[in-house]
Amino acid sequence: MKKTKNLLIIILSVILALILIAAITIGVIYINAAAVRFDHVDCDNIIGLELKDGSTVNYPFFGNSLMISEGGGSYGGVGLENIDVYGAVNIPVCAYVEYLARRVFIGGINLDYTVEQSGGILTVNLKAIGTDDSGKDISINKKLIFNIENASPENLPVWVNENDADEEFKEYWNYLNNTSTTQMPDWYAESFGIKK
């Protein structure tokens, strides 16, 4: 009887220890997934745009690596409260890539990137080569610089060199941010087959 009681205590102790270890593990994963970290995955498409044969785009999609999907563009699980934090970086980067593909490199594009993160500064270097609508070969090196220091839902990252963008992109960016009050740029409408 005493052996059975001791065995039962040992079994219950092991079960409780396993439950405690599982709870601690889940807690650690939750805390890490909810943390704001500017990890990134590669994106290789532009929604609503079929690239010309031979064209490629490769640009970063930022988020916590525990919550972003492979290929970017979506989040899942814990940390969803940080979507706006990552959006403050992802939206300008994606918009600039779309602008290049739809407006600048109409004849075809090859775009790649590098990312630098130093302290509270995140820099995305976009490098693109291709042909414009007249068939002329051109290349572009564009830096998008963001202040991500202490980034949180209450302290969104700031695009610090936004004013360095060319005027056509600024017009497009203004439209994206004010679609109900700003007219769609002609070139953007035409890329969707909309005649103005």
XYZ file of N, CA, C and O in Angstrom, residues 92-186:
380
model
N 5.478 51.534 -47.053
C 6.293 52.340 -47.972
C 7.202 51.502 -48.870
O 7.367 51.830 -50.059
N 7.797 50.439 -48.326
C 8.680 49.595 -49.139
C 7.879 48.950 -50.270
O 8.276 49.004 -51.441
N 6.749 48.345 -49.943
C 5.916 47.699 -50.972
C 5.417 48.720 -51.991
O 5.375 48.437 -53.194
N 5.038 49.913 -51.519
C 4.552 50.951 -52.433
C 5.650 51.384 -53.398
O 5.388 51.579 -54.591
N 6.868 51.523 -52.905
C 7.950 51.943 -53.795
C 8.253 50.866 -54.828
O 8.476 51.165 -56.000
N 8.238 49.610 -54.412
C 8.468 48.509 -55.353
C 7.358 48.490 -56.414
O 7.624 48.343 -57.609
N 6.115 48.664 -55.975
C 5.010 48.683 -56.934
C 5.138 49.867 -57.887
O 4.917 49.736 -59.094
N 5.502 51.018 -57.350
C 5.708 52.206 -58.187
C 6.759 51.938 -59.262
O 6.561 52.247 -60.440
N 7.876 51.338 -58.864
C 8.927 51.035 -59.837
C 8.427 50.084 -60.923
O 8.662 50.297 -62.111
N 7.721 49.043 -60.506
C 7.266 48.031 -61.466
C 6.166 48.546 -62.386
O 6.139 48.211 -63.569
N 5.270 49.368 -61.858
C 4.140 49.845 -62.665
C 4.471 51.091 -63.486
O 3.902 51.308 -64.543
N 5.359 51.934 -62.973
C 5.571 53.224 -63.617
C 6.935 53.364 -64.297
O 7.026 53.810 -65.429
N 7.993 52.990 -63.606
C 9.336 53.262 -64.108
C 9.801 52.193 -65.084
O 10.252 52.495 -66.185
N 9.674 50.942 -64.684
C 10.225 49.840 -65.474
C 9.116 49.097 -66.218
O 8.956 47.896 -66.070
N 8.394 49.823 -67.041
C 7.264 49.225 -67.754
C 7.731 48.132 -68.708
O 7.038 47.154 -68.954
N 8.939 48.268 -69.231
C 9.476 47.282 -70.163
C 10.034 46.040 -69.501
O 10.427 45.097 -70.174
N 10.096 46.001 -68.195
C 10.624 44.859 -67.460
C 11.526 45.320 -66.330
O 12.176 46.365 -66.427
N 11.546 44.555 -65.246
C 12.281 44.965 -64.048
C 13.004 43.771 -63.429
O 12.495 42.645 -63.464
N 14.163 44.028 -62.880
C 14.857 43.079 -62.006
C 15.243 43.872 -60.765
O 16.024 44.822 -60.852
N 14.660 43.512 -59.645
C 14.846 44.269 -58.412
C 15.281 43.342 -57.292
O 14.743 42.248 -57.133
N 16.263 43.785 -56.542
C 16.720 43.061 -55.362
C 16.986 44.074 -54.259
O 16.858 45.286 -54.473
N 17.377 43.618 -53.087
C 17.525 44.520 -51.945
C 18.582 44.020 -50.974
O 18.981 42.857 -51.005
N 18.996 44.927 -50.107
C 19.758 44.584 -48.908
C 19.119 45.340 -47.756
O 18.453 46.372 -47.960
N 19.319 44.834 -46.552
C 18.790 45.464 -45.341
C 19.935 45.689 -44.378
O 20.756 44.810 -44.166
N 19.981 46.884 -43.807
C 20.952 47.199 -42.772
C 20.183 47.673 -41.543
O 19.253 48.468 -41.663
N 20.583 47.155 -40.386
C 19.964 47.596 -39.149
C 21.070 47.929 -38.158
O 21.892 47.086 -37.824
N 21.095 49.195 -37.754
C 22.112 49.653 -36.827
C 21.436 50.503 -35.764
O 20.884 51.566 -36.076
N 21.475 50.008 -34.530
C 20.796 50.733 -33.466
C 19.319 50.849 -33.787
O 18.656 49.878 -34.097
N 18.823 52.056 -33.759
C 17.409 52.284 -34.024
C 17.116 52.674 -35.460
O 16.041 53.186 -35.757
N 18.066 52.453 -36.383
C 17.859 52.815 -37.784
C 17.822 51.556 -38.644
O 18.699 50.701 -38.569
N 16.788 51.465 -39.472
C 16.628 50.365 -40.420
C 16.692 50.960 -41.822
O 15.951 51.894 -42.142
N 17.596 50.442 -42.659
C 17.741 50.941 -44.022
C 17.466 49.811 -45.001
O 18.047 48.734 -44.893
N 16.574 50.070 -45.938
C 16.280 49.136 -47.019
C 16.871 49.732 -48.293
O 16.508 50.842 -48.685
N 17.796 49.021 -48.892
C 18.418 49.449 -50.144
C 17.797 48.665 -51.290
O 17.984 47.450 -51.377
N 17.048 49.352 -52.140
C 16.437 48.719 -53.309
C 17.319 48.996 -54.515
O 17.685 50.142 -54.778
N 17.663 47.952 -55.243
C 18.473 48.089 -56.449
C 17.679 47.475 -57.594
O 17.336 46.302 -57.551
N 17.389 48.306 -58.589
C 16.575 47.844 -59.703
C 17.221 48.220 -61.028
O 17.794 49.299 -61.172
N 17.134 47.308 -61.974
C 17.525 47.588 -63.354
C 16.395 47.105 -64.247
O 15.645 46.207 -63.888
N 16.288 47.715 -65.389
C 15.238 47.311 -66.311
C 15.116 48.293 -67.440
O 16.026 49.094 -67.687
N 13.976 48.251 -68.092
C 13.740 49.132 -69.227
C 12.467 49.930 -69.010
O 11.488 49.423 -68.460
N 12.507 51.184 -69.436
C 11.316 52.014 -69.316
C 10.401 51.779 -70.517
O 10.667 50.907 -71.350
N 9.328 52.563 -70.620
C 8.352 52.328 -71.694
C 8.902 52.660 -73.076
O 8.363 52.226 -74.091
N 10.021 53.395 -73.147
C 10.616 53.695 -74.452
C 11.683 52.676 -74.843
O 12.288 52.781 -75.898
N 11.934 51.691 -73.967
C 12.927 50.664 -74.235
C 14.325 51.022 -73.740
O 15.273 50.277 -73.956
N 14.452 52.154 -73.070
C 15.752 52.600 -72.549
C 16.089 51.827 -71.276
O 15.257 51.677 -70.382
N 17.344 51.341 -71.205
C 17.821 50.650 -69.999
C 18.159 51.677 -68.930
O 18.851 52.665 -69.198
N 17.667 51.442 -67.727
C 17.962 52.336 -66.606
C 18.191 51.507 -65.352
O 17.788 50.352 -65.267
N 18.866 52.120 -64.384
C 19.046 51.469 -63.089
C 18.758 52.489 -61.996
O 18.950 53.695 -62.188
N 18.280 51.985 -60.868
C 17.929 52.839 -59.727
C 18.465 52.191 -58.463
O 18.329 50.971 -58.266
N 19.063 52.991 -57.611
C 19.419 52.589 -56.257
C 18.650 53.508 -55.325
O 18.841 54.725 -55.366
N 17.779 52.948 -54.531
C 16.928 53.750 -53.657
C 17.090 53.277 -52.221
O 17.021 52.076 -51.945
N 17.285 54.227 -51.303
C 17.352 53.912 -49.873
C 16.081 54.395 -49.204
O 15.677 55.540 -49.402
N 15.485 53.530 -48.426
C 14.379 53.919 -47.564
C 14.882 53.726 -46.132
O 15.246 52.614 -45.746
N 14.914 54.815 -45.375
C 15.491 54.805 -44.035
C 14.383 55.038 -43.014
O 13.595 55.983 -43.149
N 14.350 54.175 -42.001
C 13.311 54.240 -40.975
C 13.934 54.316 -39.589
O 14.886 53.602 -39.296
N 13.354 55.173 -38.754
C 13.723 55.201 -37.343
C 12.806 54.205 -36.641
O 11.595 54.414 -36.569
N 13.385 53.106 -36.135
C 12.594 52.063 -35.477
C 12.904 51.978 -33.983
O 12.484 51.034 -33.316
N 13.610 52.980 -33.472
C 13.989 52.949 -32.064
C 12.741 52.932 -31.184
O 11.829 53.734 -31.360
N 12.703 51.996 -30.254
C 11.585 51.831 -29.310
C 10.243 51.700 -30.026
O 9.218 52.175 -29.539
N 10.237 51.058 -31.186
C 9.006 50.902 -31.959
C 7.976 50.092 -31.178
O 8.298 49.093 -30.533
N 6.744 50.563 -31.232
C 5.627 49.903 -30.555
C 4.338 50.422 -31.195
O 4.386 51.371 -31.984
N 3.178 49.833 -30.845
C 1.934 50.367 -31.396
C 1.698 51.838 -31.026
O 1.010 52.557 -31.733
N 2.301 52.279 -29.933
C 2.163 53.668 -29.507
C 3.279 54.552 -30.069
O 3.220 55.777 -29.971
N 4.323 53.955 -30.611
C 5.477 54.682 -31.141
C 5.882 54.042 -32.475
O 6.855 53.302 -32.545
N 5.112 54.359 -33.509
C 5.329 53.724 -34.812
C 6.641 54.176 -35.441
O 7.082 55.316 -35.229
N 7.273 53.305 -36.227
C 8.478 53.706 -36.953
C 8.190 54.911 -37.846
O 7.075 55.105 -38.320
N 9.237 55.697 -38.082
C 9.110 56.895 -38.913
C 10.003 56.737 -40.140
O 11.183 56.401 -40.021
N 9.436 56.992 -41.313
C 10.191 56.989 -42.559
C 10.924 58.321 -42.636
O 10.342 59.346 -43.004
N 12.201 58.327 -42.299
C 12.921 59.587 -42.105
C 13.361 60.261 -43.406
O 13.572 61.472 -43.420
N 13.509 59.528 -44.486
C 13.926 60.173 -45.736
C 12.799 60.188 -46.783
O 13.045 60.199 -47.983
N 11.578 60.264 -46.314
C 10.414 60.298 -47.214
C 10.498 61.469 -48.192
O 10.112 61.354 -49.357
N 11.014 62.597 -47.739
C 11.094 63.785 -48.603
C 12.084 63.624 -49.749
O 12.078 64.419 -50.682
N 12.952 62.600 -49.690
C 13.913 62.370 -50.767
C 13.303 61.656 -51.973
O 13.950 61.549 -53.014
N 12.072 61.181 -51.832
C 11.424 60.467 -52.940
C 11.177 61.420 -54.103
O 10.989 62.630 -53.908
N 11.171 60.868 -55.325
C 10.912 61.724 -56.470
C 9.445 62.161 -56.475
O 8.589 61.559 -55.829
N 9.169 63.230 -57.207
C 7.846 63.871 -57.166
C 6.721 62.940 -57.615
O 5.634 62.961 -57.055
N 6.970 62.119 -58.636
C 5.932 61.206 -59.098
C 5.572 60.185 -58.020
O 4.415 59.842 -57.855
N 6.587 59.692 -57.318
C 6.297 58.764 -56.228
C 5.531 59.470 -55.119
O 4.602 58.902 -54.562
N 5.893 60.710 -54.796
C 5.182 61.459 -53.748
C 3.708 61.602 -54.102
O 2.833 61.490 -53.240
N 3.425 61.853 -55.387
C 2.033 61.961 -55.837
C 1.307 60.623 -55.614
O 0.183 60.581 -55.118
N 1.963 59.553 -55.977
C 1.403 58.216 -55.793
C 1.218 57.905 -54.301
O 0.173 57.415 -53.880
N 2.212 58.215 -53.490
C 2.169 57.979 -52.046
C 1.029 58.779 -51.407
O 0.297 58.281 -50.556
N 0.867 60.018 -51.850
C -0.220 60.853 -51.348
C -1.573 60.229 -51.700
O -2.491 60.200 -50.875
N -1.683 59.711 -52.918
C -2.922 59.045 -53.319
C -3.196 57.819 -52.435
O -4.310 57.620 -51.955
N -2.176 56.984 -52.203
C -2.359 55.787 -51.378
C -2.806 56.136 -49.962
O -3.591 55.398 -49.362
N -2.313 57.235 -49.442
C -2.653 57.635 -48.077
C -3.955 58.413 -47.976
O -4.467 58.609 -46.874
N -4.483 58.877 -49.110
C -5.706 59.699 -49.107
C -6.601 59.325 -50.278
O -7.025 60.193 -51.033
N -6.897 58.036 -50.425
C -7.633 57.589 -51.620
C -9.019 58.210 -51.741
O -9.533 58.331 -52.846
N -9.617 58.619 -50.638
C -10.972 59.181 -50.727
C -10.960 60.655 -51.137
O -11.979 61.176 -51.587
N -9.815 61.322 -50.997
C -9.772 62.753 -51.304
C -8.781 63.125 -52.399
O -8.751 64.268 -52.824
N -7.967 62.196 -52.838
C -6.934 62.498 -53.820
C -7.184 61.705 -55.097
O -7.550 60.537 -55.050
N -6.984 62.354 -56.222
C -7.200 61.708 -57.513
C -6.097 60.692 -57.792
O -4.924 60.932 -57.534
N -6.497 59.563 -58.361
C -5.554 58.512 -58.750
C -4.654 59.041 -59.860
O -5.146 59.604 -60.832
N -3.323 58.878 -59.716
C -2.440 59.309 -60.809
C -2.807 58.595 -62.110
O -3.176 57.416 -62.109
N -2.702 59.322 -63.232
C -3.080 58.771 -64.542
C -2.340 57.473 -64.840
O -2.939 56.490 -65.286
